[in-house]
Structures are given as C-alpha cells and as structure tokens.
Amino acid sequence: MKKAADLPYALTAEVTHRCPLHCPYCSNPVELQRRESELSTDEWCRVLDQAGELGVAQVHFTGGEPLLRPDLERLVGRARENGLYVNLITSGVGLTEERVRQLKEAGVDSVQLSVQAPNAELSDSIAGFRAHELKRQAAARIRASGLPLHMNVVLHRANLPLLEEMIELCEEWGAERLELANAQYYGWALRNISQLLPTREQLEEAEAVYARAKERIGDRIELLWILPDYYEQYPKPCMGGWGRLSLTVAPDGRVLPCTASSDIRTLVFENVKERELAWIWHESPSFNAYRGYDWMPEPCRSCERKEHDYGGCRCQAFLLTGDARATDPVCVRSPHRSAVAERVRSAAGADAATADYIYRGLEPVELRRSRA
C-alpha cells in the first residue's frame, strides 16, 4: 500500500449538515447526516488535537451551517490551541453581533460568506429561504468586527447573466476575497443539472465579465474564477491528487479525501471514532485507493497529462460511470465522454425561462418556482 508523501495542509470540518438554506446546487451528499449522528464536542476536540499533531495548518469550519452548533466557539478555540488558522464558512443566517464577537474572541481568523445573487428576489428564490437581507447584515457585522470578509458565489444558469452586478455587490459589502465558483455537479447538484448547467455562450460572456472586473479591481480584492469542466477538453485536477493536500471530516466522523467522496459507494471510509486521524491519512485503504498512478486504467496510465490532472475527479467518474477508477468523463480521451455530452445536450434543451428545482433538505421536498 502506498503511503502519502506529503502531510495534509487543510482540514475541512463539516460539523453539521443542518442548514437553513435549501440550495439546489448543494455539494453535500444526497444522504445527509442528522443531528443525532453528529460528533460530540469532545469527539471534535480530539479530531482537532490529532489534526494539529498530524501537521495540518488550517481548518475550515463548515456544514451545512456551522453556526447551528452551539459549541462552535469551543471548537474554534481548540483549533487555535493546536496552532491552526481558522476559517469559518457560513450562510450568515444567525450571525448576530454577539456571535461575531464571541467567534472572534475564540480565535476565528477569517469568515467566508456565501451569497446567491445580487438582488433579494432572485437570491431568496435560489436559496429557498429569505436570507439575502440577513447576509447583508452579516457582512456588515463581520466588517465592523475587523475580521476579513471573504465571499463566495456558486454560479449557474440563473445568476451568471448577473455576474457584473454580483461582483459590484461584493465590492459594496466589503469583500477582501471573492470566489466565483461555477457549480460542480456532485451530490444534490447533479439532480438539478438540467436546470443549473449554463450554456457555453453564457460561460464565455461571464468569463469576459470576470476578465474586465479583474483588470478594474486589480489588487483591491482577490478575485478567483473556478472553472466548470463540462465544457472543457480535459478535467480539473482531483484535489491536487487524491489524498495529497487535504482531508474532510464529515458530521458523523467519517474521514474523506474530499467533501464529495462519500458518494463513492465502492469505498469504505474510516471513522475518527475508531481510528486515529494519522492512521487514516497514511494507512487507510480509502486514502490510498487512488494515490499515485498504479491504479490508473488506460488511457490515463500512458497519458502525458496524468501528472497534471491525476486522471481527473474520482467522484465525478463514479457518479457518471459507476466506476471510480474510470477516466473522468470530462476528458476528450475518456471512453465515457458521452455521459457528459448527453448532460450538456439535455441542459441546452431545457426551458431557460422556467427553473423547476428540487430543493435541498434533510427531508427532500420538491418545491417549484417559475421565473418570467
């Protein structure tokens, strides 16, 4: 079994899957963990201790909505005791002035706030919850506290045409860093791909808007553009290579190479309730499954790009082909390329005037909305 040559740089701590929003592009797995299966405070503290011992440099507290954990401040403090940089990823719902103060005192270093659209009507419609005004208030409170405000937007068919207004909104709210992340089609998002996947023309126009904004803004805001890959010739690298840079601890304690990998049903992921984090990183079959190149089938094994993209995304390969070893279907050299092409054709034929989302929730409920 091949051991990792490197130590993990970052830990994504999914402290809960509970969330007030119902976003149709949610990247969490289809089967969410309920409150009763979440790690306890003491269990999370042990995870953070082990992360520090393992050499992890930063932790991202996320969910779901991490603010729903009343022990979040204690977990933040434990992370700082272990020398970890602490980033909080939140919807902003529930981020009162008092909570911001407590989190800052506990040791939060930065806050990343999600936003769905530049106006309340569309934003609340996408989120399935009236959150836009709460997000504006949260942004103001974060800035008033002196904490760095980072923002992220998941881009898709409904909000891409408003990209310029979205960037201007984030400037107005005081973002120091803005991540423009085109939707990735895993988990719940794959169920809504026909409603979410933009056209190639939309993407090209949006990329031009991004380029102009990048030139205008300069160094005032760190502006990031996360490419979609359904329209690319070659896949994106798989998290810098499977099990090379980071790890995720799910709410129930399972340790994953990335946030989407729990959907790979052919792997068994070890749990921090039974195994030490270091053993899982170095020795577990799941983390070693796709390290290196020996596992690769053709055409990846003999491809000159394998040291760049590591065969592409294992989660995407499994979701579209049923085989996590398969060449990522995004790749033009993949024998499964038709799986991507078919989804692109299906999305292109969908009615752009009406989006019928299957909204996210612990108990999936199909809500329908129409846009004129």
CSV table of C-alpha atoms in Angstrom, one decimal:
chain,number,residue,atom,x,y,z
A,1,MET,CA,0.0,0.0,0.0
A,2,LYS,CA,1.4,3.4,-1.0
A,3,LYS,CA,1.8,5.9,1.9
A,4,ALA,CA,1.3,9.6,1.4
A,5,ALA,CA,4.5,11.5,0.6
A,6,ASP,CA,3.0,14.7,2.0
A,7,LEU,CA,1.1,15.8,5.1
A,8,PRO,CA,-2.3,17.3,4.8
A,9,TYR,CA,-2.4,21.1,4.6
A,10,ALA,CA,-6.0,21.7,5.4
A,11,LEU,CA,-8.9,20.1,7.3
A,12,THR,CA,-12.5,20.7,6.3
A,13,ALA,CA,-14.5,20.2,9.5
A,14,GLU,CA,-18.2,19.5,8.5
A,15,VAL,CA,-19.6,20.0,12.0
A,16,THR,CA,-23.2,19.6,10.8
A,17,HIS,CA,-25.3,19.0,7.7
A,18,ARG,CA,-28.2,21.0,9.1
A,19,CYS,CA,-28.8,24.2,7.2
A,20,PRO,CA,-31.5,26.9,6.9
A,21,LEU,CA,-30.9,27.1,3.1
A,22,HIS,CA,-32.2,24.7,0.5
A,23,CYS,CA,-29.8,25.4,-2.4
A,24,PRO,CA,-30.4,23.2,-5.4
A,25,TYR,CA,-26.7,23.2,-6.2
A,26,CYS,CA,-25.7,21.9,-2.7
A,27,SER,CA,-22.5,19.9,-3.0
A,28,ASN,CA,-23.1,17.9,0.2
A,29,PRO,CA,-24.0,14.2,-0.4
A,30,VAL,CA,-27.6,13.2,-1.2
A,31,GLU,CA,-27.8,11.4,2.1
A,32,LEU,CA,-27.3,14.0,4.9
A,33,GLN,CA,-26.3,13.2,8.4
A,34,ARG,CA,-28.8,14.1,11.1
A,35,ARG,CA,-28.2,15.8,14.4
A,36,GLU,CA,-28.2,12.6,16.4
A,37,SER,CA,-25.3,11.2,14.3
A,38,GLU,CA,-23.0,14.2,14.7
A,39,LEU,CA,-19.8,14.0,16.5
A,40,SER,CA,-19.9,15.4,20.1
A,41,THR,CA,-17.9,18.4,21.3
A,42,ASP,CA,-15.3,16.1,22.9
A,43,GLU,CA,-15.0,14.0,19.8
A,44,TRP,CA,-14.5,17.1,17.6
A,45,CYS,CA,-11.9,18.4,20.1
A,46,ARG,CA,-10.0,15.1,19.7
A,47,VAL,CA,-10.1,15.5,15.9
A,48,LEU,CA,-8.6,19.0,16.2
A,49,ASP,CA,-5.9,17.7,18.6
A,50,GLN,CA,-5.0,15.0,16.1
A,51,ALA,CA,-5.1,17.4,13.2
A,52,GLY,CA,-2.5,19.6,15.0
A,53,GLU,CA,-0.3,16.6,15.7
A,54,LEU,CA,-0.6,15.5,12.1
A,55,GLY,CA,0.7,18.8,10.8
A,56,VAL,CA,-2.5,20.4,9.4
A,57,ALA,CA,-2.1,24.1,9.0
A,58,GLN,CA,-5.6,25.4,8.7
A,59,VAL,CA,-9.2,24.3,9.4
A,60,HIS,CA,-12.3,25.3,7.6
A,61,PHE,CA,-15.4,25.0,9.8
A,62,THR,CA,-18.4,24.4,7.5
A,63,GLY,CA,-21.6,22.4,7.1
A,64,GLY,CA,-24.4,22.8,6.5
A,65,GLU,CA,-24.5,25.8,8.7
A,66,PRO,CA,-21.8,25.6,11.4
A,67,LEU,CA,-23.5,28.4,13.4
A,68,LEU,CA,-26.1,25.8,14.3
A,69,ARG,CA,-23.6,24.2,16.6
A,70,PRO,CA,-23.8,25.9,20.0
A,71,ASP,CA,-20.3,24.6,20.8
A,72,LEU,CA,-18.7,26.2,17.7
A,73,GLU,CA,-16.8,28.8,19.8
A,74,ARG,CA,-15.3,26.0,21.9
A,75,LEU,CA,-14.2,24.1,18.7
A,76,VAL,CA,-12.7,27.3,17.3
A,77,GLY,CA,-10.7,27.8,20.5
A,78,ARG,CA,-9.4,24.2,20.4
A,79,ALA,CA,-8.3,24.7,16.8
A,80,ARG,CA,-6.3,27.8,17.8
A,81,GLU,CA,-4.8,26.0,20.8
A,82,ASN,CA,-3.4,23.5,18.2
A,83,GLY,CA,-1.9,26.2,16.1
A,84,LEU,CA,-4.5,26.1,13.3
A,85,TYR,CA,-5.6,29.0,11.1
A,86,VAL,CA,-9.4,29.1,11.5
A,87,ASN,CA,-11.7,30.0,8.6
A,88,LEU,CA,-15.5,30.0,9.1
A,89,ILE,CA,-17.7,29.2,6.1
A,90,THR,CA,-21.3,30.4,6.7
A,91,SER,CA,-24.5,31.4,5.1
A,92,GLY,CA,-24.6,34.3,7.6
A,93,VAL,CA,-28.0,33.2,8.9
A,94,GLY,CA,-27.8,33.5,12.7
A,95,LEU,CA,-24.6,35.6,12.7
A,96,THR,CA,-25.6,38.2,15.3
A,97,GLU,CA,-23.3,40.9,16.6
A,98,GLU,CA,-22.9,38.9,19.8
A,99,ARG,CA,-22.0,35.7,17.9
A,100,VAL,CA,-19.4,37.6,15.8
A,101,ARG,CA,-17.8,38.9,18.9
A,102,GLN,CA,-17.7,35.5,20.6
A,103,LEU,CA,-16.2,33.8,17.5
A,104,LYS,CA,-13.6,36.5,17.1
A,105,GLU,CA,-12.6,36.2,20.8
A,106,ALA,CA,-12.5,32.4,20.3
A,107,GLY,CA,-10.0,32.8,17.5
A,108,VAL,CA,-11.6,32.9,14.1
A,109,ASP,CA,-9.2,34.4,11.6
A,110,SER,CA,-11.5,34.9,8.6
A,111,VAL,CA,-15.1,34.5,7.6
A,112,GLN,CA,-16.3,33.3,4.2
A,113,LEU,CA,-19.9,34.3,3.5
A,114,SER,CA,-22.0,32.8,0.7
A,115,VAL,CA,-24.3,34.8,-1.5
A,116,GLN,CA,-26.7,33.6,-4.2
A,117,ALA,CA,-27.5,36.6,-6.4
A,118,PRO,CA,-27.2,40.4,-6.4
A,119,ASN,CA,-30.8,41.1,-5.5
A,120,ALA,CA,-33.1,39.7,-2.8
A,121,GLU,CA,-35.8,38.3,-5.0
A,122,LEU,CA,-33.5,36.0,-7.0
A,123,SER,CA,-31.2,35.3,-4.1
A,124,ASP,CA,-34.0,34.1,-1.9
A,125,SER,CA,-35.6,32.1,-4.7
A,126,ILE,CA,-32.4,30.2,-5.3
A,127,ALA,CA,-31.8,29.6,-1.6
A,128,GLY,CA,-35.4,28.6,-0.9
A,129,PHE,CA,-35.2,30.9,2.2
A,130,ARG,CA,-35.4,34.6,2.8
A,131,ALA,CA,-31.7,35.0,3.6
A,132,HIS,CA,-30.4,37.9,1.4
A,133,GLU,CA,-31.0,40.7,3.9
A,134,LEU,CA,-29.6,38.5,6.7
A,135,LYS,CA,-26.5,38.1,4.6
A,136,ARG,CA,-26.1,41.8,4.1
A,137,GLN,CA,-26.4,42.3,7.8
A,138,ALA,CA,-23.9,39.5,8.4
A,139,ALA,CA,-21.4,41.1,6.0
A,140,ALA,CA,-21.7,44.4,7.8
A,141,ARG,CA,-21.1,42.8,11.2
A,142,ILE,CA,-18.1,40.9,10.0
A,143,ARG,CA,-16.5,44.0,8.6
A,144,ALA,CA,-17.4,46.0,11.8
A,145,SER,CA,-15.6,43.4,13.9
A,146,GLY,CA,-12.4,43.8,12.0
A,147,LEU,CA,-12.4,40.2,10.7
A,148,PRO,CA,-11.5,39.7,7.0
A,149,LEU,CA,-14.6,39.2,4.9
A,150,HIS,CA,-14.3,36.6,2.2
A,151,MET,CA,-17.3,35.8,-0.1
A,152,ASN,CA,-18.2,33.1,-2.5
A,153,VAL,CA,-20.9,32.7,-5.2
A,154,VAL,CA,-21.9,29.5,-6.8
A,155,LEU,CA,-22.5,30.4,-10.4
A,156,HIS,CA,-25.1,28.7,-12.7
A,157,ARG,CA,-27.7,29.4,-15.3
A,158,ALA,CA,-29.8,31.7,-13.2
A,159,ASN,CA,-27.2,34.1,-11.9
A,160,LEU,CA,-24.4,34.0,-14.5
A,161,PRO,CA,-26.1,36.8,-16.6
A,162,LEU,CA,-25.9,39.0,-13.4
A,163,LEU,CA,-22.2,38.4,-12.8
A,164,GLU,CA,-21.2,42.0,-13.1
A,165,GLU,CA,-23.8,43.1,-10.6
A,166,MET,CA,-22.7,40.3,-8.3
A,167,ILE,CA,-19.1,41.4,-8.3
A,168,GLU,CA,-20.2,45.0,-7.6
A,169,LEU,CA,-22.4,43.9,-4.7
A,170,CYS,CA,-19.5,42.0,-3.1
A,171,GLU,CA,-17.3,45.1,-3.5
A,172,GLU,CA,-20.0,47.2,-1.9
A,173,TRP,CA,-20.3,44.8,1.0
A,174,GLY,CA,-16.5,45.0,1.6
A,175,ALA,CA,-15.2,41.6,0.5
A,176,GLU,CA,-11.4,41.2,0.5
A,177,ARG,CA,-11.6,38.0,-1.4
A,178,LEU,CA,-14.3,36.8,-3.8
A,179,GLU,CA,-14.5,33.2,-5.1
A,180,LEU,CA,-16.7,32.9,-8.2
A,181,ALA,CA,-17.2,29.2,-8.3
A,182,ASN,CA,-19.1,27.7,-11.3
A,183,ALA,CA,-21.3,24.9,-9.9
A,184,GLN,CA,-19.7,21.5,-9.6
A,185,TYR,CA,-22.2,18.7,-10.3
A,186,TYR,CA,-21.9,16.3,-7.4
A,187,GLY,CA,-24.4,15.2,-4.8
A,188,TRP,CA,-27.6,17.2,-4.9
A,189,ALA,CA,-26.4,19.5,-7.7
A,190,LEU,CA,-26.3,16.5,-10.1
A,191,ARG,CA,-30.1,16.1,-9.5
A,192,ASN,CA,-30.6,19.7,-10.8
A,193,ILE,CA,-28.0,19.7,-13.6
A,194,SER,CA,-30.5,20.3,-16.4
A,195,GLN,CA,-31.8,23.4,-14.6
A,196,LEU,CA,-28.4,24.7,-13.5
A,197,LEU,CA,-25.9,24.0,-16.2
A,198,PRO,CA,-25.3,27.2,-18.2
A,199,THR,CA,-24.8,27.3,-22.0
A,200,ARG,CA,-21.4,27.7,-23.5
A,201,GLU,CA,-22.4,31.2,-24.6
A,202,GLN,CA,-23.3,32.2,-21.0
A,203,LEU,CA,-19.9,31.0,-19.8
A,204,GLU,CA,-18.0,32.8,-22.5
A,205,GLU,CA,-19.8,36.0,-21.7
A,206,ALA,CA,-19.3,35.6,-18.0
A,207,GLU,CA,-15.6,34.9,-18.4
A,208,ALA,CA,-15.3,38.2,-20.3
A,209,VAL,CA,-17.1,40.0,-17.4
A,210,TYR,CA,-14.7,38.4,-15.0
A,211,ALA,CA,-11.6,39.4,-17.0
A,212,ARG,CA,-12.8,43.0,-17.1
A,213,ALA,CA,-13.5,43.1,-13.4
A,214,LYS,CA,-10.1,41.5,-12.7
A,215,GLU,CA,-8.4,44.3,-14.6
A,216,ARG,CA,-10.6,47.0,-13.0
A,217,ILE,CA,-10.2,45.8,-9.4
A,218,GLY,CA,-6.6,44.9,-9.5
A,219,ASP,CA,-5.2,44.0,-6.1
A,220,ARG,CA,-8.0,45.6,-4.1
A,221,ILE,CA,-9.9,42.3,-4.0
A,222,GLU,CA,-8.5,38.8,-4.5
A,223,LEU,CA,-10.8,37.6,-7.3
A,224,LEU,CA,-10.9,33.9,-8.2
A,225,TRP,CA,-12.7,32.2,-11.1
A,226,ILE,CA,-13.3,28.5,-10.5
A,227,LEU,CA,-13.9,26.9,-13.9
A,228,PRO,CA,-16.7,24.5,-14.7
A,229,ASP,CA,-15.4,21.5,-16.5
A,230,TYR,CA,-18.3,20.2,-18.6
A,231,TYR,CA,-17.3,22.4,-21.5
A,232,GLU,CA,-13.5,21.7,-21.1
A,233,GLN,CA,-11.4,19.2,-23.1
A,234,TYR,CA,-9.6,18.0,-20.1
A,235,PRO,CA,-10.6,17.5,-16.4
A,236,LYS,CA,-9.6,19.6,-13.4
A,237,PRO,CA,-7.0,18.0,-11.1
A,238,CYS,CA,-8.5,15.8,-8.4
A,239,MET,CA,-8.0,18.0,-5.3
A,240,GLY,CA,-4.3,18.2,-6.2
A,241,GLY,CA,-4.3,14.5,-6.3
A,242,TRP,CA,-6.4,12.1,-4.3
A,243,GLY,CA,-5.3,12.2,-0.6
A,244,ARG,CA,-2.4,14.6,-1.1
A,245,LEU,CA,-3.4,18.0,0.2
A,246,SER,CA,-6.4,17.9,2.4
A,247,LEU,CA,-9.0,15.8,4.3
A,248,THR,CA,-12.6,16.2,5.3
A,249,VAL,CA,-14.2,15.0,8.5
A,250,ALA,CA,-18.0,14.5,7.9
A,251,PRO,CA,-20.5,15.3,10.7
A,252,ASP,CA,-20.7,11.6,11.7
A,253,GLY,CA,-16.9,11.2,11.9
A,254,ARG,CA,-16.0,9.6,8.6
A,255,VAL,CA,-12.8,10.9,7.1
A,256,LEU,CA,-12.9,11.7,3.4
A,257,PRO,CA,-10.3,12.8,0.8
A,258,CYS,CA,-12.8,15.5,-0.3
A,259,THR,CA,-16.2,16.7,0.6
A,260,ALA,CA,-17.9,14.8,-2.3
A,261,SER,CA,-16.2,11.5,-2.0
A,262,SER,CA,-18.8,9.9,0.4
A,263,ASP,CA,-20.9,9.3,-2.7
A,264,ILE,CA,-18.3,6.7,-3.9
A,265,ARG,CA,-20.1,3.6,-2.7
A,266,THR,CA,-17.3,1.2,-3.6
A,267,LEU,CA,-15.1,2.6,-0.8
A,268,VAL,CA,-15.4,2.2,3.0
A,269,PHE,CA,-14.3,5.4,4.8
A,270,GLU,CA,-12.7,5.0,8.2
A,271,ASN,CA,-14.2,6.9,11.2
A,272,VAL,CA,-12.4,9.0,13.8
A,273,LYS,CA,-14.5,7.2,16.4
A,274,GLU,CA,-12.4,4.0,15.7
A,275,ARG,CA,-9.2,5.2,14.1
A,276,GLU,CA,-6.6,8.0,14.7
A,277,LEU,CA,-6.5,10.7,12.0
A,278,ALA,CA,-2.9,10.0,11.3
A,279,TRP,CA,-3.5,6.3,10.6
A,280,ILE,CA,-6.4,7.2,8.3
A,281,TRP,CA,-4.3,9.7,6.4
A,282,HIS,CA,-1.3,7.3,6.0
A,283,GLU,CA,-2.6,3.8,6.1
A,284,SER,CA,-6.3,3.6,5.3
A,285,PRO,CA,-7.4,1.7,2.1
A,286,SER,CA,-9.7,4.6,1.1
A,287,PHE,CA,-7.0,7.3,1.2
A,288,ASN,CA,-4.5,5.1,-0.6
A,289,ALA,CA,-7.0,3.9,-3.2
A,290,TYR,CA,-6.2,6.5,-5.9
A,291,ARG,CA,-2.8,7.8,-4.8
A,292,GLY,CA,0.0,7.7,-7.3
A,293,TYR,CA,-0.6,6.2,-10.8
A,294,ASP,CA,-0.6,2.4,-10.4
A,295,TRP,CA,-4.4,2.3,-10.1
A,296,MET,CA,-5.0,4.1,-13.4
A,297,PRO,CA,-6.5,2.4,-16.4
A,298,GLU,CA,-5.8,3.4,-20.0
A,299,PRO,CA,-5.9,6.0,-21.4
A,300,CYS,CA,-4.8,7.7,-18.1
A,301,ARG,CA,-1.9,5.3,-17.4
A,302,SER,CA,0.1,6.3,-20.5
A,303,CYS,CA,-1.2,9.9,-20.8
A,304,GLU,CA,1.3,12.7,-20.6
A,305,ARG,CA,-1.3,14.8,-18.6
A,306,LYS,CA,-1.6,12.3,-15.7
A,307,GLU,CA,0.9,14.3,-13.5
A,308,HIS,CA,-1.2,17.4,-14.0
A,309,ASP,CA,-4.8,16.2,-13.6
A,310,TYR,CA,-4.2,12.8,-11.9
A,311,GLY,CA,-6.9,11.2,-14.1
A,312,GLY,CA,-9.5,13.9,-13.2
A,313,CYS,CA,-12.1,13.7,-10.5
A,314,ARG,CA,-12.8,10.3,-8.9
A,315,CYS,CA,-16.2,11.4,-7.6
A,316,GLN,CA,-17.3,12.6,-11.0
A,317,ALA,CA,-16.1,9.4,-12.5
A,318,PHE,CA,-18.1,7.3,-10.1
A,319,LEU,CA,-21.3,9.4,-10.4
A,320,LEU,CA,-21.3,9.3,-14.2
A,321,THR,CA,-19.9,5.8,-14.9
A,322,GLY,CA,-20.3,3.8,-11.7
A,323,ASP,CA,-16.6,3.2,-11.6
A,324,ALA,CA,-14.4,5.5,-9.5
A,325,ARG,CA,-11.3,4.2,-11.4
A,326,ALA,CA,-12.6,5.3,-14.8
A,327,THR,CA,-11.1,8.2,-16.7
A,328,ASP,CA,-13.1,11.3,-15.8
A,329,PRO,CA,-15.8,11.6,-18.5
A,330,VAL,CA,-15.0,15.2,-19.0
A,331,CYS,CA,-11.7,14.2,-20.7
A,332,VAL,CA,-12.0,14.1,-24.5
A,333,ARG,CA,-9.9,10.9,-24.3
A,334,SER,CA,-12.3,9.2,-22.0
A,335,PRO,CA,-14.4,6.3,-23.4
A,336,HIS,CA,-17.3,7.7,-21.2
A,337,ARG,CA,-17.2,11.2,-22.7
A,338,SER,CA,-20.8,10.7,-24.0
A,339,ALA,CA,-22.0,10.8,-20.4
A,340,VAL,CA,-21.0,14.5,-20.2
A,341,ALA,CA,-22.1,15.3,-23.7
A,342,GLU,CA,-25.6,13.9,-23.0
A,343,ARG,CA,-26.0,16.1,-20.0
A,344,VAL,CA,-24.9,19.2,-21.9
A,345,ARG,CA,-27.4,18.4,-24.6
A,346,SER,CA,-30.2,17.9,-22.0
A,347,ALA,CA,-29.4,21.2,-20.3
A,348,ALA,CA,-29.3,23.0,-23.6
A,349,GLY,CA,-32.8,21.8,-24.4
A,350,ALA,CA,-34.2,22.8,-21.0
A,351,ASP,CA,-36.5,25.8,-20.9
A,352,ALA,CA,-34.3,28.7,-19.6
A,353,ALA,CA,-37.4,30.8,-18.7
A,354,THR,CA,-38.6,28.3,-16.0
A,355,ALA,CA,-36.4,26.5,-13.5
A,356,ASP,CA,-38.0,23.7,-11.6
A,357,TYR,CA,-35.5,23.0,-8.8
A,358,ILE,CA,-35.5,20.0,-6.5
A,359,TYR,CA,-34.6,21.9,-3.3
A,360,ARG,CA,-32.2,20.6,-0.8
A,361,GLY,CA,-33.4,19.5,2.7
A,362,LEU,CA,-33.0,16.8,5.3
A,363,GLU,CA,-36.4,15.6,4.1
A,364,PRO,CA,-36.2,16.2,0.3
A,365,VAL,CA,-39.2,18.2,-0.7
A,366,GLU,CA,-39.7,19.2,-4.3
A,367,LEU,CA,-40.5,22.9,-4.5
A,368,ARG,CA,-41.2,24.6,-7.8
A,369,ARG,CA,-40.7,28.1,-8.8
A,370,SER,CA,-41.1,29.9,-12.1
A,371,ARG,CA,-39.2,32.9,-13.4
A,372,ALA,CA,-40.7,35.1,-16.1
